[in-house]
mmCIF file of C-alpha atoms and ligand atoms in Angstrom:
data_model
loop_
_atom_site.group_PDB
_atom_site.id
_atom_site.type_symbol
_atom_site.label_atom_id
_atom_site.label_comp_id
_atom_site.label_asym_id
_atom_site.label_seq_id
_atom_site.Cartn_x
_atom_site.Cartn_y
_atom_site.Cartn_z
ATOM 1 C CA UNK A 224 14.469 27.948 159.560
ATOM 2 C CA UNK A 225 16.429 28.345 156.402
ATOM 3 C CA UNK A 226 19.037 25.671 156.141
ATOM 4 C CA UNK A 227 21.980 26.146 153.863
ATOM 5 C CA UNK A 228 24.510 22.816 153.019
ATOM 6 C CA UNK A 229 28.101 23.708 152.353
ATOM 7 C CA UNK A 230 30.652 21.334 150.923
ATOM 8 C CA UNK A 231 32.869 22.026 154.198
ATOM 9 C CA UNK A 232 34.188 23.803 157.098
ATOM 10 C CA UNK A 233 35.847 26.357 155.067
ATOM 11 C CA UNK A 234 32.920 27.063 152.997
ATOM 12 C CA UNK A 235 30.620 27.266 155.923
ATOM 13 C CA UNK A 236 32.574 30.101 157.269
ATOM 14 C CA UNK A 237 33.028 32.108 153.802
ATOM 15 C CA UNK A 238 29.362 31.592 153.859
ATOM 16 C CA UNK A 239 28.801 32.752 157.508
ATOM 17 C CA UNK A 240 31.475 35.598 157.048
ATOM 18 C CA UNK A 241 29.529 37.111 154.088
ATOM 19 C CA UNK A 242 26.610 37.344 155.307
ATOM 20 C CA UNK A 243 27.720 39.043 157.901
ATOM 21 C CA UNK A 244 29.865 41.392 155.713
ATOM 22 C CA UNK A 245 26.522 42.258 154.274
ATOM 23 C CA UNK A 246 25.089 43.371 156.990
ATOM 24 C CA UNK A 247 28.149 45.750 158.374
ATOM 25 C CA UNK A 248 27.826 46.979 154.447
ATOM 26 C CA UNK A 249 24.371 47.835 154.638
ATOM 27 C CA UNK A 250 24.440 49.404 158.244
ATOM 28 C CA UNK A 251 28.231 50.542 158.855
ATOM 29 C CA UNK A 252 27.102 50.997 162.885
ATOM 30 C CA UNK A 253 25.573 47.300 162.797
ATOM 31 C CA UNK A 254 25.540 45.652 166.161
ATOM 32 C CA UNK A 255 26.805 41.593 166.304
ATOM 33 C CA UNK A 256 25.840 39.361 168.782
ATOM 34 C CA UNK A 257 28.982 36.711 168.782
ATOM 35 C CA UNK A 258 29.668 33.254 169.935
ATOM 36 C CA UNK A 259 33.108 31.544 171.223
ATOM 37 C CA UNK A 260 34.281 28.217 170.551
ATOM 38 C CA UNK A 261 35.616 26.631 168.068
ATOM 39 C CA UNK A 262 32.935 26.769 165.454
ATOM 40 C CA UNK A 263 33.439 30.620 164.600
ATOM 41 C CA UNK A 264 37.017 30.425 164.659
ATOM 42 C CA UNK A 265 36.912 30.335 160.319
ATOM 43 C CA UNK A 266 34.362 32.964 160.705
ATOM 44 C CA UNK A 267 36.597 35.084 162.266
ATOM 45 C CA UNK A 268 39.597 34.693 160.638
ATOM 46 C CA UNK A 269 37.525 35.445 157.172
ATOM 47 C CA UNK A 270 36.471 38.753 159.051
ATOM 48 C CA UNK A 271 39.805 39.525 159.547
ATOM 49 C CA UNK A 272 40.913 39.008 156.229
ATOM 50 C CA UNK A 273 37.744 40.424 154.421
ATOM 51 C CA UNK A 274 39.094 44.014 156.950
ATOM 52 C CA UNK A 275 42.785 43.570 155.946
ATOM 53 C CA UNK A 276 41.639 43.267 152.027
ATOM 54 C CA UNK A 277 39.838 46.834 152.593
ATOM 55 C CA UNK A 278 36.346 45.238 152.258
ATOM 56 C CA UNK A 279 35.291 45.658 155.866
ATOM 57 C CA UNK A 280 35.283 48.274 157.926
ATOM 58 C CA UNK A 281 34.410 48.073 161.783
ATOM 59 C CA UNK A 282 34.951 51.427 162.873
ATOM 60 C CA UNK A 283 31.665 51.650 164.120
ATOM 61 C CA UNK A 284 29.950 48.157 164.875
ATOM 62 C CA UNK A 285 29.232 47.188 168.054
ATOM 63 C CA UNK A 286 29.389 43.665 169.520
ATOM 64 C CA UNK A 287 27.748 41.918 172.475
ATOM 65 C CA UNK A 288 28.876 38.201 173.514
ATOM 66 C CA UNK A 289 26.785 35.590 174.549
ATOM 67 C CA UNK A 290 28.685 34.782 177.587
ATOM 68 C CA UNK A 291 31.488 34.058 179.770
ATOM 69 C CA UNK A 292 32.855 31.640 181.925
ATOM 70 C CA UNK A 293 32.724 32.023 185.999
ATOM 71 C CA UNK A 294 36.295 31.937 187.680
ATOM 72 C CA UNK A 295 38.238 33.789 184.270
ATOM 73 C CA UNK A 296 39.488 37.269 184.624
ATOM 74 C CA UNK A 297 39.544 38.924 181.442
ATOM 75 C CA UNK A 298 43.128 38.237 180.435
ATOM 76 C CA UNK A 299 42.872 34.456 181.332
ATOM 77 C CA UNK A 300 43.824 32.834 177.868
ATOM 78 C CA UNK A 301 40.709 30.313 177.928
ATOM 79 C CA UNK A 302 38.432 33.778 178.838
ATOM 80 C CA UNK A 303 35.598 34.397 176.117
ATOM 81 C CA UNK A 304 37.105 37.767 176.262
ATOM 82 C CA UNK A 305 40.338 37.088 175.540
ATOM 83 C CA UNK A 306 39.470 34.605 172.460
ATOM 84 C CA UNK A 307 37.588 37.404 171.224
ATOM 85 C CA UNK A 308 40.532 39.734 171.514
ATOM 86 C CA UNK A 309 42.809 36.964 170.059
ATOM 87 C CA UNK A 310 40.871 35.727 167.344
ATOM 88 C CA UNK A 311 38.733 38.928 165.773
ATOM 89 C CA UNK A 312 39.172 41.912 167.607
ATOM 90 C CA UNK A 313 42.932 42.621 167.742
ATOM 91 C CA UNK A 314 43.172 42.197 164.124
ATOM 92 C CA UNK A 315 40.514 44.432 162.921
ATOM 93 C CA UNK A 316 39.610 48.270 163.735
ATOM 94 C CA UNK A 317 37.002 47.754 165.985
ATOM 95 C CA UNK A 318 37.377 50.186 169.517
ATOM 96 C CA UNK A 319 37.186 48.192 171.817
ATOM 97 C CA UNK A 320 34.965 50.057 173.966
ATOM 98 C CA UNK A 321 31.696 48.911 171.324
ATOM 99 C CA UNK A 322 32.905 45.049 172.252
ATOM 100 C CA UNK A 323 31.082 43.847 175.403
ATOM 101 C CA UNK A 324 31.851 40.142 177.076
ATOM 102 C CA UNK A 325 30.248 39.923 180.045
ATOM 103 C CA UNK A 326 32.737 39.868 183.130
ATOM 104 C CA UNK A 327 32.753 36.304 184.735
ATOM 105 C CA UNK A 328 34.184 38.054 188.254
ATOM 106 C CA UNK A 329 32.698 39.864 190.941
ATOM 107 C CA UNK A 330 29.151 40.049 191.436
ATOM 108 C CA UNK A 331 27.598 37.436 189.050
ATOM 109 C CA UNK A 332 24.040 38.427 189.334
ATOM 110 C CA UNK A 333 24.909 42.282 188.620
ATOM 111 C CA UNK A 334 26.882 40.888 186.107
ATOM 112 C CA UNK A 335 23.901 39.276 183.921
ATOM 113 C CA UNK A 336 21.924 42.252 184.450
ATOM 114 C CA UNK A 337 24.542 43.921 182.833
ATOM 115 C CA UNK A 338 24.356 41.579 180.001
ATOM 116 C CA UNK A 339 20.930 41.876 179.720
ATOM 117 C CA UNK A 340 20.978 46.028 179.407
ATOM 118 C CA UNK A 341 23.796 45.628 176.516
ATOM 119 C CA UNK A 342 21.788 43.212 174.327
ATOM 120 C CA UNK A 343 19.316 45.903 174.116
ATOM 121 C CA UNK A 344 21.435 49.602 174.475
ATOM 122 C CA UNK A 345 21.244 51.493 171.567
ATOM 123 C CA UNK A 346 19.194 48.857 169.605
ATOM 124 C CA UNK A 347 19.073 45.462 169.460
ATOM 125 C CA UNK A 348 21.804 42.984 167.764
ATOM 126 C CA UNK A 349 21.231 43.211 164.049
ATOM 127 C CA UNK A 350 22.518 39.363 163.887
ATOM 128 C CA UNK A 351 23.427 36.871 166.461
ATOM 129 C CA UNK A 352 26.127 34.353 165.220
ATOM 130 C CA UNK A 353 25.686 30.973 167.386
ATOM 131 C CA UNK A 354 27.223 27.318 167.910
ATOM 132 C CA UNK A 355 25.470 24.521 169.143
ATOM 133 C CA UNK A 356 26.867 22.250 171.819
ATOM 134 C CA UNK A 357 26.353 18.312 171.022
ATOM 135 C CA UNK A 358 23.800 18.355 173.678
ATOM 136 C CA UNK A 359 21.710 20.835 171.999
ATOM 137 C CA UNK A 360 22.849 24.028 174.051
ATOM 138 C CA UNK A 361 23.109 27.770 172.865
ATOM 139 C CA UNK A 362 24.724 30.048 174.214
ATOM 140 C CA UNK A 363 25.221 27.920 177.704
ATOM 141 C CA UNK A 364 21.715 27.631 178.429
ATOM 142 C CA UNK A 365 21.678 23.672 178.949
ATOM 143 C CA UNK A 366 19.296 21.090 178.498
ATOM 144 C CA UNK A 367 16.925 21.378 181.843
ATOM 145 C CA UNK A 368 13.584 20.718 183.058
ATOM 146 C CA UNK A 369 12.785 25.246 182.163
ATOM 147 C CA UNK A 370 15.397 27.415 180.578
ATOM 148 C CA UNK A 371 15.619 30.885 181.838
ATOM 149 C CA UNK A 372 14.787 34.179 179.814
ATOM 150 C CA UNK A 373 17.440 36.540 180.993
ATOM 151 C CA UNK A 374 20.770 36.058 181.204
ATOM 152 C CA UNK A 375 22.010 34.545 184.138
ATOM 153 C CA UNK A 376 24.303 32.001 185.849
ATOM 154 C CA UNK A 377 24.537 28.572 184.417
ATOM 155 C CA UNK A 378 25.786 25.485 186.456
ATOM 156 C CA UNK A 379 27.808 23.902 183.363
ATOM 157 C CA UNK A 380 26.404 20.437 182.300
ATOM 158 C CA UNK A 381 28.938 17.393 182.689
ATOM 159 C CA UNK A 382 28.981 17.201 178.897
ATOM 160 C CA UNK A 383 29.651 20.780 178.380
ATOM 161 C CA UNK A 384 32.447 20.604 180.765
ATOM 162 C CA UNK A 385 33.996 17.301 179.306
ATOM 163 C CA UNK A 386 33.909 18.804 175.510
ATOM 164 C CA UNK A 387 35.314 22.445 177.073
ATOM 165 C CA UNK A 388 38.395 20.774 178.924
ATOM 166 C CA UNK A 389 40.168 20.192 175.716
ATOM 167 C CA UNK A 390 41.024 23.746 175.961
ATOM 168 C CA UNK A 391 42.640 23.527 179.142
ATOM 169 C CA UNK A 392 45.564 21.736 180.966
ATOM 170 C CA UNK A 393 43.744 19.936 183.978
ATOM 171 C CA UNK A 394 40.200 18.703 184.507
ATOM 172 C CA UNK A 395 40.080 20.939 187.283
ATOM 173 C CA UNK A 396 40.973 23.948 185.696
ATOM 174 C CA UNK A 397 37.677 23.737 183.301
ATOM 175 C CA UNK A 398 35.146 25.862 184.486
ATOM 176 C CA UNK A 399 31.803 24.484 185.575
ATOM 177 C CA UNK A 400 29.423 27.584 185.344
ATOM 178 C CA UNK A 401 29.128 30.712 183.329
ATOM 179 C CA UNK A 402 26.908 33.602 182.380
ATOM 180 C CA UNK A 403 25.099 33.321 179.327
ATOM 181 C CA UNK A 404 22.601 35.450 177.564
ATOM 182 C CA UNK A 405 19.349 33.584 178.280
ATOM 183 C CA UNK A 406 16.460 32.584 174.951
ATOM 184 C CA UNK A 407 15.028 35.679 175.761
ATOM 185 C CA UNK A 408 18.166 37.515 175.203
ATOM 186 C CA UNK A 409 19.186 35.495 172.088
ATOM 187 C CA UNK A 410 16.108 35.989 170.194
ATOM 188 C CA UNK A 411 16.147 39.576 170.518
ATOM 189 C CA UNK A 412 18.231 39.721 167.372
ATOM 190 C CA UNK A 413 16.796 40.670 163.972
ATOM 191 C CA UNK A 414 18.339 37.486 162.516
ATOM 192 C CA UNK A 415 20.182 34.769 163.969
ATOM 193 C CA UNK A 416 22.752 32.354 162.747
ATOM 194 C CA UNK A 417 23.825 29.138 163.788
ATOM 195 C CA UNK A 418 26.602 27.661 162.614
ATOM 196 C CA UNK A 419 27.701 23.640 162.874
ATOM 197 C CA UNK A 420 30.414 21.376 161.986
ATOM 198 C CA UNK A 421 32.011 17.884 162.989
ATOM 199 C CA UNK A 422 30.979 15.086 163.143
ATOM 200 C CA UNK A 423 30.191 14.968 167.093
ATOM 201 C CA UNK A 424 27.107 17.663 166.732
ATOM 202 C CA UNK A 425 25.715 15.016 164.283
ATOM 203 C CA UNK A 426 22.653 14.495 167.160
ATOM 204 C CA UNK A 427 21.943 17.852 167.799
ATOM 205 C CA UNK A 428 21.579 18.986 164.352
ATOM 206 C CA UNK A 429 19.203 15.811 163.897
ATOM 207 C CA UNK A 430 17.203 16.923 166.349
ATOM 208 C CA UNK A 431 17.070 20.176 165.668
ATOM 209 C CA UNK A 432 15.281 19.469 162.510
ATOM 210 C CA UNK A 433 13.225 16.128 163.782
ATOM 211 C CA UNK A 434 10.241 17.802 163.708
ATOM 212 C CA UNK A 435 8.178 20.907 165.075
ATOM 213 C CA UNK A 436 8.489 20.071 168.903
ATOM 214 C CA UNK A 437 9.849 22.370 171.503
ATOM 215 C CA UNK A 438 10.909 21.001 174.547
ATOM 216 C CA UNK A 439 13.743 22.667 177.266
ATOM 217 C CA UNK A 440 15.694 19.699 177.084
ATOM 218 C CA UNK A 441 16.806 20.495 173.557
ATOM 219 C CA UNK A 442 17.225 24.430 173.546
ATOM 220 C CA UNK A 443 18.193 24.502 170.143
ATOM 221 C CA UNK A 444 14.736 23.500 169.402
ATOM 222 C CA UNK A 445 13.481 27.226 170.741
ATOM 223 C CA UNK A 446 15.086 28.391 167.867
ATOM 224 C CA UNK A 447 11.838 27.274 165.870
ATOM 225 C CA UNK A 448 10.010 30.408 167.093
ATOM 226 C CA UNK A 449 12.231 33.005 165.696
ATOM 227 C CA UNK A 450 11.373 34.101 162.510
ATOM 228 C CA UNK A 451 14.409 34.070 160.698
ATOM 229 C CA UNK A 452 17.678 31.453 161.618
ATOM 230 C CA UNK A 453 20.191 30.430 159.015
ATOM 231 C CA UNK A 454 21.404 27.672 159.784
ATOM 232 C CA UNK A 455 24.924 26.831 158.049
ATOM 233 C CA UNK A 456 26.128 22.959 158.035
ATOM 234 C CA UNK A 457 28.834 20.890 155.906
ATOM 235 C CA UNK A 458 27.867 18.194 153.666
ATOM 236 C CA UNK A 459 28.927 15.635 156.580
ATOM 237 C CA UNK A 460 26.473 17.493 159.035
ATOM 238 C CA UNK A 461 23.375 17.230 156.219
ATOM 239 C CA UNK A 462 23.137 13.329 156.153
ATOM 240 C CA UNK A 463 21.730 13.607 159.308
ATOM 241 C CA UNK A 464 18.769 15.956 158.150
ATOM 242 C CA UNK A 465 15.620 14.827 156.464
ATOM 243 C CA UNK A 466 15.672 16.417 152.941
ATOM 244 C CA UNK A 467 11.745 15.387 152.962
ATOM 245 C CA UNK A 468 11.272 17.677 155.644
ATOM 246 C CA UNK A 469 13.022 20.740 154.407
ATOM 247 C CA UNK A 470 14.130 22.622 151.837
ATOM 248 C CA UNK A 471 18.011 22.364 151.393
ATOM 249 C CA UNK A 472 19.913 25.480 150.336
ATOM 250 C CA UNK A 473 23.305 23.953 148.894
ATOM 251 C CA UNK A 474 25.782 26.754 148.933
ATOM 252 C CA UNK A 475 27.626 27.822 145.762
HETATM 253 C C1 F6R B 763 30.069 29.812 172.958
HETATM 254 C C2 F6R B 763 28.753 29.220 173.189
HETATM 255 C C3 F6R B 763 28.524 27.759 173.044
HETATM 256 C C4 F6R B 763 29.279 27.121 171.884
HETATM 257 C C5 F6R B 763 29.033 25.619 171.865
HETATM 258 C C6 F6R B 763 29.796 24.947 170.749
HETATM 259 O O1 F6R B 763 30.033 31.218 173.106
HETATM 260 O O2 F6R B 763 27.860 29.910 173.526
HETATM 261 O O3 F6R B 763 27.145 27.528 172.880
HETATM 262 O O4 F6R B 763 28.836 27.688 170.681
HETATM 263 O O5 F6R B 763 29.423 25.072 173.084
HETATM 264 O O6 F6R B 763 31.166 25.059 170.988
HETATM 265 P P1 F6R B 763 32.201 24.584 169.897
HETATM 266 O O7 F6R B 763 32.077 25.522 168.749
HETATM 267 O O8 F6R B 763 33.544 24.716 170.566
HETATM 268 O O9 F6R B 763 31.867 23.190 169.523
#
């Protein structure tokens, strides 16, 4: 894993956004595997601004998401469909029809099969852009005693729910399960990139660089089998990595 130490937030999304530019440059049909949350938030917004600056052009990338929560039609503001619409693809000229977030209504397990036939029609994602959860998720495949492949249905864990009610009014209201692309689904992409910040994911990143162990109660750690993650953190994030361990990339 290639880790690369930003100053900041800001950075780490300037960072994350150019690499991606480079990609859509490269390959003007490149397909994105993208992540919700708060994390890519900068990301997109740099996106957005790199397209209204004339530098980007999305005309004809494709997207897949990693997931969706159970319970939220599309137009529900908390949807993962709706924050995609809202924070990247109503502001850039993407059609819509190349975006694909998994529906979170109806029939679930049809549903992740779905998912499962977009990560791979008409090639596979050319990067996947991830978060981590302070529990060590990605996507929302949580820690457990075996992780699944495919995508499927995830019961939520209580942490996950607790950190994803700030976005909504009641406890009640936060959804406990979603769909999620499974490992299998994840590392189909050519490159993947995980993205963290704040203080609270100061465990999981520490783990995710302990050491060389895999286990299903960390998921993060799976991403030590694919052969090439960037992983972007701030300067606050990196005291919690072992510089003897790797070699530290310090953004410029
Ligand atoms: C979102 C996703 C999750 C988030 C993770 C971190 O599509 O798959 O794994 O990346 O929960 O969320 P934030 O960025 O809100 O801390």
């Amino acid at each position: 894993m290639e880790l690369i130490v930003t100053q900041n937030y800001k950075q780490s999304c300037q960072k994350a956004a150019n690499m991606i530019k480079d990609i859509i440059v490269q390959k003007n049909d490149a397909k994105l595997g993208l992540a919700t949350g708060s994390t890519p938030i900068g990301v997109y917004q740099r996106l957005v601004r790199l397209h209204q600056a004339n530098e980007l052009d999305f005309s004809k990338v494709r997207t897949v998401n990693l997931d969706e929560y159970v319970g939220l039609s599309s137009d529900h503001p908390q949807s993962y469909r709706y924050f995609m619409d809202k924070h990247l693809f109503d502001h850039i000229n993407i059609h819509k029809d190349n975006t694909f977030v998994v529906s979170g209504m109806g029939d679930l397990a049809s549903n992740a099969l779905q998912l499962d036939r977009m990560i791979y029609q008409g090639g596979v994602p050319d990067l996947q852009l991830l978060g981590i959860g302070s529990n060590g998720h990605i996507g929302f495949n949580e820690p457990a005693d075996t992780l699944i492949a495919e995508s499927h249905l995830e019961q939520l864990s209580e942490s996950t729910i607790q950190a994803n009610a700030r976005f909504f009014d009641k406890a009640e209201q936060v959804p406990t399960q979603a769909i999620t692309m499974g490992i299998k689904g994840i590392f189909a992409a050519r490159k993947i990139l995980l993205l963290a910040t704040g203080i609270e994911k100061k465990q999981a990143v520490s783990n995710l660089f302990q050491d060389s162990v895999i286990c299903p109660h960390n998921p993060s750690s799976f991403l030590k089998l694919h052969a090439n993650v960037t992983v972007i953190i701030d300067s606050q994030l990196a005291q919690h990595v072992d510089p003897q361990k790797h070699t530290i990339c310090y953004a410029c």
